[in-house]
Short mmCIF file of C-alpha atoms in Angstrom, two decimals:
data_model
loop_
_atom_site.label_atom_id
_atom_site.label_comp_id
_atom_site.label_asym_id
_atom_site.label_seq_id
_atom_site.Cartn_x
_atom_site.Cartn_y
_atom_site.Cartn_z
CA MET A 5 0.29 0.06 -0.14
CA THR A 6 1.41 3.27 -0.75
CA PHE A 7 1.23 6.33 1.47
CA GLU A 8 -1.67 7.93 -0.85
CA GLN A 9 -3.70 4.79 -0.68
CA MET A 10 -3.38 4.74 2.94
CA LEU A 11 -4.60 8.35 3.45
CA GLU A 12 -7.35 7.63 1.01
CA ARG A 13 -8.40 4.38 2.96
CA VAL A 14 -8.34 6.61 6.35
CA ARG A 15 -10.22 9.55 4.59
CA TYR A 16 -12.89 6.82 3.29
CA GLU A 17 -13.17 5.00 6.52
CA GLY A 18 -13.16 7.97 8.74
CA ALA A 19 -15.26 9.90 6.54
CA TYR A 20 -13.04 12.76 6.59
CA PRO A 21 -14.29 15.85 4.28
CA THR A 22 -10.84 16.37 2.80
CA ARG A 23 -7.68 14.39 2.10
CA ALA A 24 -5.91 17.05 4.31
CA ARG A 25 -7.87 16.36 7.19
CA ALA A 26 -7.22 12.63 7.02
CA GLU A 27 -3.37 13.43 6.49
CA GLU A 28 -3.48 15.41 9.97
CA SER A 29 -5.25 12.45 11.62
CA VAL A 30 -2.67 10.04 10.02
CA HIS A 31 0.54 12.31 11.23
CA ALA A 32 -0.71 12.89 14.52
CA VAL A 33 -1.74 9.10 15.77
CA LEU A 34 1.20 7.47 13.84
CA ALA A 35 3.28 9.82 16.09
CA ALA A 36 1.93 8.99 19.01
CA LEU A 37 1.71 5.11 18.43
CA GLY A 38 5.50 5.87 17.85
CA ARG A 39 5.80 6.79 21.43
CA GLN A 40 4.37 4.00 22.86
CA ILE A 41 5.73 0.66 20.51
CA THR A 42 9.45 -0.51 21.32
CA GLY A 43 11.60 -3.47 20.35
CA ASP A 44 11.25 -5.66 17.48
CA GLU A 45 7.46 -4.93 16.83
CA ARG A 46 8.36 -1.48 16.65
CA VAL A 47 10.92 -2.35 13.80
CA GLU A 48 8.41 -4.66 12.09
CA LEU A 49 5.67 -2.09 12.10
CA ALA A 50 7.81 0.39 10.37
CA ALA A 51 8.74 -1.89 7.75
CA ARG A 52 4.96 -2.91 7.13
CA LEU A 53 4.01 0.73 7.17
CA PRO A 54 4.18 2.87 3.90
CA GLN A 55 7.74 4.88 3.75
CA GLN A 56 6.26 8.30 4.50
CA ALA A 57 4.00 6.63 7.45
CA ALA A 58 7.06 4.68 8.84
CA ARG A 59 9.18 8.04 8.48
CA VAL A 60 6.31 9.77 11.14
CA PHE A 61 6.30 6.58 13.12
CA THR A 62 9.85 6.08 13.68
CA ALA A 63 10.62 9.70 14.36
CA GLU A 64 9.20 9.76 17.74
CA ILE A 65 11.34 8.36 20.80
CA PRO A 66 9.17 5.84 22.58
CA ALA A 67 8.15 7.11 26.02
CA THR A 68 9.61 6.03 29.37
CA GLU A 69 6.01 5.41 30.69
CA SER A 70 3.28 3.58 28.62
CA LEU A 71 -0.14 4.98 28.53
CA THR A 72 -3.45 2.72 28.66
CA GLY A 73 -5.45 3.18 25.67
CA TRP A 74 -7.65 5.99 27.08
CA GLY A 75 -4.44 7.60 28.23
CA PHE A 76 -3.15 7.50 24.83
CA VAL A 77 -6.22 9.31 23.74
CA LYS A 78 -6.17 11.74 26.24
CA ASP A 79 -2.53 12.74 25.40
CA LEU A 80 -3.20 12.73 21.91
CA ALA A 81 -6.16 15.19 22.28
CA SER A 82 -4.06 17.04 24.66
CA ARG A 83 -1.16 17.62 21.84
CA THR A 84 -3.79 18.29 18.71
CA GLY A 85 -6.25 20.23 20.59
CA GLY A 86 -8.89 18.06 19.81
CA THR A 87 -11.93 16.92 22.18
CA ALA A 88 -11.54 13.20 23.56
CA ALA A 89 -14.13 12.21 21.34
CA THR A 90 -12.83 13.42 17.98
CA THR A 91 -9.62 12.23 19.08
CA ARG A 92 -10.90 8.71 19.76
CA TRP A 93 -12.52 8.75 16.33
CA ASP A 94 -9.25 9.88 14.62
CA ALA A 95 -6.86 7.23 16.85
CA GLY A 96 -9.52 4.59 15.87
CA THR A 97 -9.86 5.25 12.19
CA VAL A 98 -5.88 5.32 11.73
CA LEU A 99 -5.42 2.53 13.97
CA ARG A 100 -7.62 -0.01 12.21
CA VAL A 101 -5.58 0.58 8.92
CA VAL A 102 -2.54 0.45 10.77
CA ALA A 103 -3.86 -3.13 11.99
CA GLN A 104 -4.82 -4.30 8.28
CA LEU A 105 -1.08 -3.36 7.29
CA ALA A 106 0.47 -5.25 10.41
CA GLY A 107 -1.53 -8.27 10.04
CA GLU A 108 -2.69 -10.70 12.74
CA ASP A 109 0.55 -12.02 14.16
CA LEU A 110 2.26 -8.48 14.82
CA LEU A 111 -0.61 -6.90 15.97
CA GLY A 112 -1.48 -9.50 18.49
CA ARG A 113 2.25 -9.18 19.54
CA ILE A 114 2.12 -5.31 19.70
CA LEU A 115 -1.27 -5.36 21.63
CA ALA A 116 0.68 -7.87 24.02
CA GLN A 117 3.17 -5.14 24.80
CA LEU A 118 0.98 -2.29 24.98
CA PRO A 119 -1.19 -1.80 28.26
CA SER A 120 -5.03 -2.27 28.51
CA GLY A 121 -7.42 -0.40 26.33
CA TYR A 122 -5.80 -0.33 22.84
CA ALA A 123 -7.54 -3.32 21.15
CA LEU A 124 -10.77 -1.39 20.62
CA LEU A 125 -8.60 1.40 19.37
CA PHE A 126 -7.16 -1.12 16.55
CA GLY A 127 -10.58 -2.56 15.91
CA ARG A 128 -10.44 -5.73 17.93
CA ALA A 129 -12.12 -6.97 21.13
CA GLU A 130 -10.48 -6.99 24.06
CA LEU A 131 -11.04 -9.64 26.55
CA VAL A 132 -10.56 -8.83 30.36
CA GLN A 133 -10.01 -11.64 32.75
CA ALA A 134 -11.95 -11.59 35.95
CA ALA A 135 -10.44 -10.72 38.95
#
């Protein structure tokens, strides 16, 4: 998939009015994701993204503290100036496309690395074990 094809898929799935708006979301969400994923999963995901998307993703230094899925949305909203609701929409739209590019095996390893709350953002159910 090319970067332009990725943008068009995000634009379509997110019902964004313009390509520019879709591109803003892709850049913001990939940068935020780049602050959360480390190790082999980071390298493998970067290799599966279109080159321009991979540059945005890998330009960020991983954070020292992992955020939950909700923390990820709140942090992204504060960085972009968006509301929690629109930021959740943006994150979910972009990360569902990223999930398709990653494939099931890599996505499973990424979700195992991240704290709770990310599965839904990637368009997957999150099963929680009863305490």
